[in-house]
Amino acid sequence: MKILVFENKEEASFYVAESLKEVIQRKLNSTEITVLGLATGSTPLETYKILNRFYDNGDISFKNVVTFNLDEYYPISPNSVNSYRHFMNTKLFFKTDIPLENTYIPSGDIEPNEIKEHCVKYDDLIAEHGGIEIQLLGIGLNGHIGFNEPKSQKNSLTRLVALSNTTRIAASDAFGGIDQVPEKAISMGIKSILRANKIILMAWGTHKAEIIKKLVDFEVTDEIPATFLKEHSDVTVILDKEAASALPQNAYTFVEQTINQ
Ligand code: PGA
């Protein structure tokens, strides 16, 4: 795992958005598609804002981009303001020229008896598109990636999962109380994530410093699902100074990033 630390999340997110832009631009004039694995939550918000700006400036088009999101609450209507479908539509998709049919997110409103098939199909669809080129990840306070909570297994694929208390508490403000937070979600598995060519995990703020320290210090363990990333050959961890504050300086490279408007 390569660890890059930036002055703040704006500079860090600019670096991530630039990396995505580069991959997308490389294929712009061909018929090839770029397959991105996307995340929700507060962490990627700045990256999406910058991608919107690139699009507004005419630097980038999403016409040939296909996206697969990590997860969705279950059950939830795609029209709910708390659904990840709503999040992605409003934060990124509706603000760009990405064809909506190219944007895949697990469905939160299917019948219980359809879930198994839906999940198998999700991993199959990723494979049919040639796999994910770059996968964006945040990290939960308990070390989850996607909704792969502690005890998730390395060979897990897309499936229905039970959300941990930590995760439901973190979401309770948005839902207006923990009772309103769904108890389950559909999430890509650890194996689905590790199949991506390249993985970028981002974390900002002092509240993430402790889990980032554990991610770096611990051997691979299902207690901290993010440690499975150590078994992938192309993972970059992107941090602001606060999220890196518990790490020794020799654990990372500090990057001075200029933001070009
Ligand atoms: P956050 O969530 O981006 O809102 O901090 C990250 C996660 O739980 O994966």
GROMACS .gro file of C-alpha atoms and ligand atoms in nm:
model
  270
    1MET     CA    1   0.000   0.000   0.000
    2LYS     CA    2   0.133   0.338  -0.102
    3ILE     CA    3   0.033   0.616   0.140
    4LEU     CA    4   0.018   0.977   0.017
    5VAL     CA    5  -0.057   1.261   0.256
    6PHE     CA    6  -0.179   1.606   0.151
    7GLU     CA    7  -0.215   1.937   0.332
    8ASN     CA    8  -0.594   1.911   0.325
    9LYS     CA    9  -0.881   1.716   0.170
   10GLU     CA   10  -0.924   1.970  -0.110
   11GLU     CA   11  -0.570   1.913  -0.237
   12ALA     CA   12  -0.601   1.539  -0.183
   13SER     CA   13  -0.931   1.523  -0.369
   14PHE     CA   14  -0.785   1.726  -0.654
   15TYR     CA   15  -0.513   1.465  -0.690
   16VAL     CA   16  -0.774   1.187  -0.699
   17ALA     CA   17  -0.995   1.372  -0.947
   18GLU     CA   18  -0.692   1.437  -1.170
   19SER     CA   19  -0.609   1.064  -1.165
   20LEU     CA   20  -0.965   0.980  -1.272
   21LYS     CA   21  -0.960   1.251  -1.539
   22GLU     CA   22  -0.641   1.111  -1.685
   23VAL     CA   23  -0.789   0.761  -1.721
   24ILE     CA   24  -1.114   0.894  -1.869
   25GLN     CA   25  -0.936   1.128  -2.114
   26ARG     CA   26  -0.704   0.856  -2.236
   27LYS     CA   27  -1.004   0.674  -2.385
   28LEU     CA   28  -1.214   0.973  -2.484
   29ASN     CA   29  -1.156   0.947  -2.855
   30SER     CA   30  -1.196   0.573  -2.878
   31THR     CA   31  -1.497   0.351  -2.839
   32GLU     CA   32  -1.344   0.197  -2.529
   33ILE     CA   33  -1.524   0.250  -2.200
   34THR     CA   34  -1.375   0.344  -1.866
   35VAL     CA   35  -1.518   0.145  -1.578
   36LEU     CA   36  -1.505   0.321  -1.243
   37GLY     CA   37  -1.596   0.181  -0.903
   38LEU     CA   38  -1.755   0.460  -0.699
   39ALA     CA   39  -1.819   0.523  -0.332
   40THR     CA   40  -2.068   0.733  -0.137
   41GLY     CA   41  -2.047   0.906   0.202
   42SER     CA   42  -1.881   1.235   0.287
   43THR     CA   43  -1.531   1.127   0.180
   44PRO     CA   44  -1.565   1.136  -0.202
   45LEU     CA   45  -1.784   1.448  -0.209
   46GLU     CA   46  -1.499   1.687  -0.286
   47THR     CA   47  -1.369   1.458  -0.561
   48TYR     CA   48  -1.714   1.459  -0.724
   49LYS     CA   49  -1.730   1.839  -0.699
   50ILE     CA   50  -1.398   1.868  -0.879
   51LEU     CA   51  -1.507   1.619  -1.146
   52ASN     CA   52  -1.820   1.833  -1.198
   53ARG     CA   53  -1.594   2.134  -1.242
   54PHE     CA   54  -1.377   1.950  -1.495
   55TYR     CA   55  -1.695   1.865  -1.684
   56ASP     CA   56  -1.825   2.224  -1.670
   57ASN     CA   57  -1.490   2.349  -1.801
   58GLY     CA   58  -1.514   2.106  -2.092
   59ASP     CA   59  -1.203   1.916  -1.977
   60ILE     CA   60  -1.380   1.584  -1.951
   61SER     CA   61  -1.679   1.390  -2.079
   62PHE     CA   62  -1.840   1.091  -1.911
   63LYS     CA   63  -2.001   0.962  -2.230
   64ASN     CA   64  -1.778   0.652  -2.234
   65VAL     CA   65  -1.777   0.599  -1.859
   66VAL     CA   66  -1.954   0.314  -1.683
   67THR     CA   67  -1.980   0.320  -1.304
   68PHE     CA   68  -2.047   0.058  -1.040
   69ASN     CA   69  -2.122   0.176  -0.689
   70LEU     CA   70  -2.014  -0.022  -0.388
   71ASP     CA   71  -2.341  -0.048  -0.203
   72GLU     CA   72  -2.697   0.054  -0.128
   73TYR     CA   73  -2.913   0.035   0.181
   74TYR     CA   74  -3.180  -0.237   0.188
   75PRO     CA   75  -3.464  -0.184   0.180
   76ILE     CA   76  -3.475   0.170   0.047
   77SER     CA   77  -3.651   0.343  -0.238
   78PRO     CA   78  -3.418   0.494  -0.501
   79ASN     CA   79  -3.621   0.814  -0.453
   80SER     CA   80  -3.540   0.839  -0.082
   81VAL     CA   81  -3.300   1.128  -0.013
   82ASN     CA   82  -3.093   0.881   0.190
   83SER     CA   83  -3.055   0.629  -0.090
   84TYR     CA   84  -2.715   0.604  -0.249
   85ARG     CA   85  -2.891   0.621  -0.588
   86HIS     CA   86  -3.016   0.968  -0.492
   87PHE     CA   87  -2.671   1.063  -0.360
   88MET     CA   88  -2.495   0.965  -0.682
   89ASN     CA   89  -2.757   1.119  -0.910
   90THR     CA   90  -2.745   1.453  -0.732
   91LYS     CA   91  -2.373   1.473  -0.651
   92LEU     CA   92  -2.235   1.349  -0.981
   93PHE     CA   93  -2.447   1.180  -1.245
   94PHE     CA   94  -2.709   1.451  -1.314
   95LYS     CA   95  -2.433   1.712  -1.330
   96THR     CA   96  -2.243   1.539  -1.609
   97ASP     CA   97  -2.317   1.377  -1.946
   98ILE     CA   98  -2.293   1.021  -1.814
   99PRO     CA   99  -2.575   0.811  -1.962
  100LEU     CA  100  -2.781   0.707  -1.661
  101GLU     CA  101  -2.804   0.353  -1.796
  102ASN     CA  102  -2.424   0.331  -1.754
  103THR     CA  103  -2.453   0.386  -1.378
  104TYR     CA  104  -2.497   0.073  -1.173
  105ILE     CA  105  -2.588   0.072  -0.805
  106PRO     CA  106  -2.731  -0.229  -0.621
  107SER     CA  107  -3.111  -0.193  -0.605
  108GLY     CA  108  -3.257  -0.121  -0.263
  109ASP     CA  109  -3.614  -0.179  -0.371
  110ILE     CA  110  -3.618  -0.534  -0.503
  111GLU     CA  111  -3.817  -0.815  -0.343
  112PRO     CA  112  -3.635  -1.027  -0.084
  113ASN     CA  113  -3.657  -1.333  -0.309
  114GLU     CA  114  -3.479  -1.145  -0.589
  115ILE     CA  115  -3.175  -1.040  -0.386
  116LYS     CA  116  -2.957  -1.345  -0.447
  117GLU     CA  117  -2.993  -1.330  -0.822
  118HIS     CA  118  -2.950  -0.952  -0.826
  119CYS     CA  119  -2.620  -0.984  -0.637
  120VAL     CA  120  -2.481  -1.257  -0.864
  121LYS     CA  121  -2.581  -1.047  -1.164
  122TYR     CA  122  -2.404  -0.741  -1.020
  123ASP     CA  123  -2.065  -0.915  -1.004
  124ASP     CA  124  -2.131  -1.070  -1.347
  125LEU     CA  125  -2.208  -0.727  -1.494
  126ILE     CA  126  -1.880  -0.587  -1.364
  127ALA     CA  127  -1.696  -0.877  -1.527
  128GLU     CA  128  -1.890  -0.836  -1.853
  129HIS     CA  129  -1.772  -0.474  -1.867
  130GLY     CA  130  -1.412  -0.590  -1.836
  131GLY     CA  131  -1.376  -0.527  -1.463
  132ILE     CA  132  -1.322  -0.208  -1.266
  133GLU     CA  133  -1.027   0.004  -1.367
  134ILE     CA  134  -1.015   0.230  -1.062
  135GLN     CA  135  -1.211   0.164  -0.744
  136LEU     CA  136  -1.266   0.453  -0.502
  137LEU     CA  137  -1.312   0.367  -0.135
  138GLY     CA  138  -1.377   0.545   0.191
  139ILE     CA  139  -1.319   0.368   0.521
  140GLY     CA  140  -1.563   0.331   0.810
  141LEU     CA  141  -1.460   0.395   1.171
  142ASN     CA  142  -1.470   0.017   1.219
  143GLY     CA  143  -1.253  -0.046   0.912
  144HIS     CA  144  -1.533  -0.138   0.676
  145ILE     CA  145  -1.493  -0.086   0.302
  146GLY     CA  146  -1.819  -0.067   0.113
  147PHE     CA  147  -2.054  -0.221   0.369
  148ASN     CA  148  -1.815  -0.506   0.438
  149GLU     CA  149  -1.835  -0.492   0.813
  150PRO     CA  150  -1.589  -0.664   1.049
  151LYS     CA  151  -1.589  -1.045   1.000
  152SER     CA  152  -1.653  -1.007   0.626
  153GLN     CA  153  -1.456  -1.270   0.444
  154LYS     CA  154  -1.189  -1.231   0.180
  155ASN     CA  155  -1.385  -1.439  -0.071
  156SER     CA  156  -1.710  -1.245  -0.023
  157LEU     CA  157  -1.896  -1.127  -0.332
  158THR     CA  158  -2.190  -0.890  -0.369
  159ARG     CA  159  -2.451  -0.989  -0.110
  160LEU     CA  160  -2.704  -0.880   0.149
  161VAL     CA  161  -2.524  -0.774   0.469
  162ALA     CA  162  -2.630  -0.669   0.818
  163LEU     CA  163  -2.507  -0.322   0.911
  164SER     CA  164  -2.307  -0.290   1.232
  165ASN     CA  165  -2.412  -0.061   1.513
  166THR     CA  166  -2.118   0.172   1.445
  167THR     CA  167  -2.231   0.211   1.085
  168ARG     CA  168  -2.596   0.268   1.175
  169ILE     CA  169  -2.501   0.525   1.439
  170ALA     CA  170  -2.283   0.708   1.184
  171ALA     CA  171  -2.587   0.726   0.950
  172SER     CA  172  -2.847   0.810   1.215
  173ASP     CA  173  -2.836   1.189   1.178
  174ALA     CA  174  -2.905   1.171   0.807
  175PHE     CA  175  -3.196   0.932   0.861
  176GLY     CA  176  -3.336   1.127   1.158
  177GLY     CA  177  -3.262   0.867   1.425
  178ILE     CA  178  -3.103   0.522   1.444
  179ASP     CA  179  -3.445   0.355   1.428
  180GLN     CA  180  -3.487   0.493   1.078
  181VAL     CA  181  -3.155   0.354   0.949
  182PRO     CA  182  -3.206   0.031   0.753
  183GLU     CA  183  -3.060  -0.274   0.926
  184LYS     CA  184  -2.929  -0.417   0.603
  185ALA     CA  185  -2.759  -0.324   0.280
  186ILE     CA  186  -2.645  -0.481  -0.046
  187SER     CA  187  -2.270  -0.448  -0.078
  188MET     CA  188  -2.001  -0.555  -0.318
  189GLY     CA  189  -1.783  -0.807  -0.137
  190ILE     CA  190  -1.416  -0.798  -0.048
  191LYS     CA  191  -1.342  -1.022  -0.344
  192SER     CA  192  -1.547  -0.800  -0.578
  193ILE     CA  193  -1.341  -0.499  -0.461
  194LEU     CA  194  -1.003  -0.674  -0.481
  195ARG     CA  195  -1.073  -0.761  -0.846
  196ALA     CA  196  -1.032  -0.392  -0.944
  197ASN     CA  197  -0.710  -0.306  -1.129
  198LYS     CA  198  -0.633  -0.011  -0.906
  199ILE     CA  199  -0.777   0.094  -0.571
  200ILE     CA  200  -0.775   0.439  -0.411
  201LEU     CA  201  -0.881   0.460  -0.046
  202MET     CA  202  -0.938   0.810   0.090
  203ALA     CA  203  -0.977   0.932   0.448
  204TRP     CA  204  -1.003   1.278   0.600
  205GLY     CA  205  -1.012   1.420   0.952
  206THR     CA  206  -0.884   1.333   1.297
  207HIS     CA  207  -1.176   1.096   1.359
  208LYS     CA  208  -1.024   0.865   1.094
  209ALA     CA  209  -0.668   0.878   1.236
  210GLU     CA  210  -0.713   0.578   1.466
  211ILE     CA  211  -0.857   0.341   1.205
  212ILE     CA  212  -0.591   0.450   0.955
  213LYS     CA  213  -0.322   0.368   1.212
  214LYS     CA  214  -0.477   0.024   1.260
  215LEU     CA  215  -0.498  -0.027   0.885
  216VAL     CA  216  -0.125   0.039   0.860
  217ASP     CA  217  -0.016  -0.150   1.173
  218PHE     CA  218  -0.235  -0.462   1.163
  219GLU     CA  219  -0.171  -0.775   0.965
  220VAL     CA  220  -0.454  -0.880   0.735
  221THR     CA  221  -0.751  -0.954   0.960
  222ASP     CA  222  -1.126  -0.982   0.913
  223GLU     CA  223  -1.162  -0.766   1.226
  224ILE     CA  224  -1.058  -0.473   1.003
  225PRO     CA  225  -1.183  -0.553   0.654
  226ALA     CA  226  -0.976  -0.272   0.495
  227THR     CA  227  -0.660  -0.472   0.582
  228PHE     CA  228  -0.754  -0.712   0.300
  229LEU     CA  229  -0.637  -0.435   0.069
  230LYS     CA  230  -0.281  -0.528   0.170
  231GLU     CA  231  -0.319  -0.832  -0.053
  232HIS     CA  232  -0.376  -0.614  -0.362
  233SER     CA  233  -0.077  -0.495  -0.566
  234ASP     CA  234  -0.201  -0.145  -0.656
  235VAL     CA  235  -0.358   0.033  -0.362
  236THR     CA  236  -0.301   0.401  -0.286
  237VAL     CA  237  -0.418   0.543   0.046
  238ILE     CA  238  -0.484   0.917   0.018
  239LEU     CA  239  -0.500   1.111   0.345
  240ASP     CA  240  -0.518   1.465   0.470
  241LYS     CA  241  -0.282   1.561   0.752
  242GLU     CA  242  -0.543   1.494   1.019
  243ALA     CA  243  -0.621   1.140   0.907
  244ALA     CA  244  -0.244   1.073   0.894
  245SER     CA  245  -0.179   1.228   1.235
  246ALA     CA  246  -0.132   0.896   1.420
  247LEU     CA  247   0.119   0.762   1.165
  248PRO     CA  248   0.495   0.798   1.194
  249GLN     CA  249   0.630   1.032   0.926
  250ASN     CA  250   0.830   0.754   0.764
  251ALA     CA  251   0.507   0.565   0.690
  252TYR     CA  252   0.401   0.800   0.410
  253THR     CA  253   0.499   1.046   0.139
  254PHE     CA  254   0.383   1.405   0.179
  255VAL     CA  255   0.265   1.552  -0.151
  256GLU     CA  256   0.249   1.922  -0.228
  257GLN     CA  257  -0.040   1.960  -0.467
  258THR     CA  258  -0.134   2.277  -0.649
  259ILE     CA  259  -0.498   2.307  -0.737
  260ASN     CA  260  -0.546   2.434  -1.092
  261GLN     CA  261  -0.889   2.591  -1.117
  262PGA     P1  262  -1.771   0.868   0.527
  262PGA     O1  263  -1.801   0.713   0.535
  262PGA     O2  264  -1.713   0.893   0.390
  262PGA     O3  265  -1.905   0.935   0.542
  262PGA     O4  266  -1.673   0.899   0.635
  262PGA     C1  267  -1.701   0.626   0.493
  262PGA     C2  268  -1.748   0.483   0.507
  262PGA     O5  269  -1.824   0.454   0.602
  262PGA     O6  270  -1.707   0.400   0.427
   0.00000   0.00000   0.00000
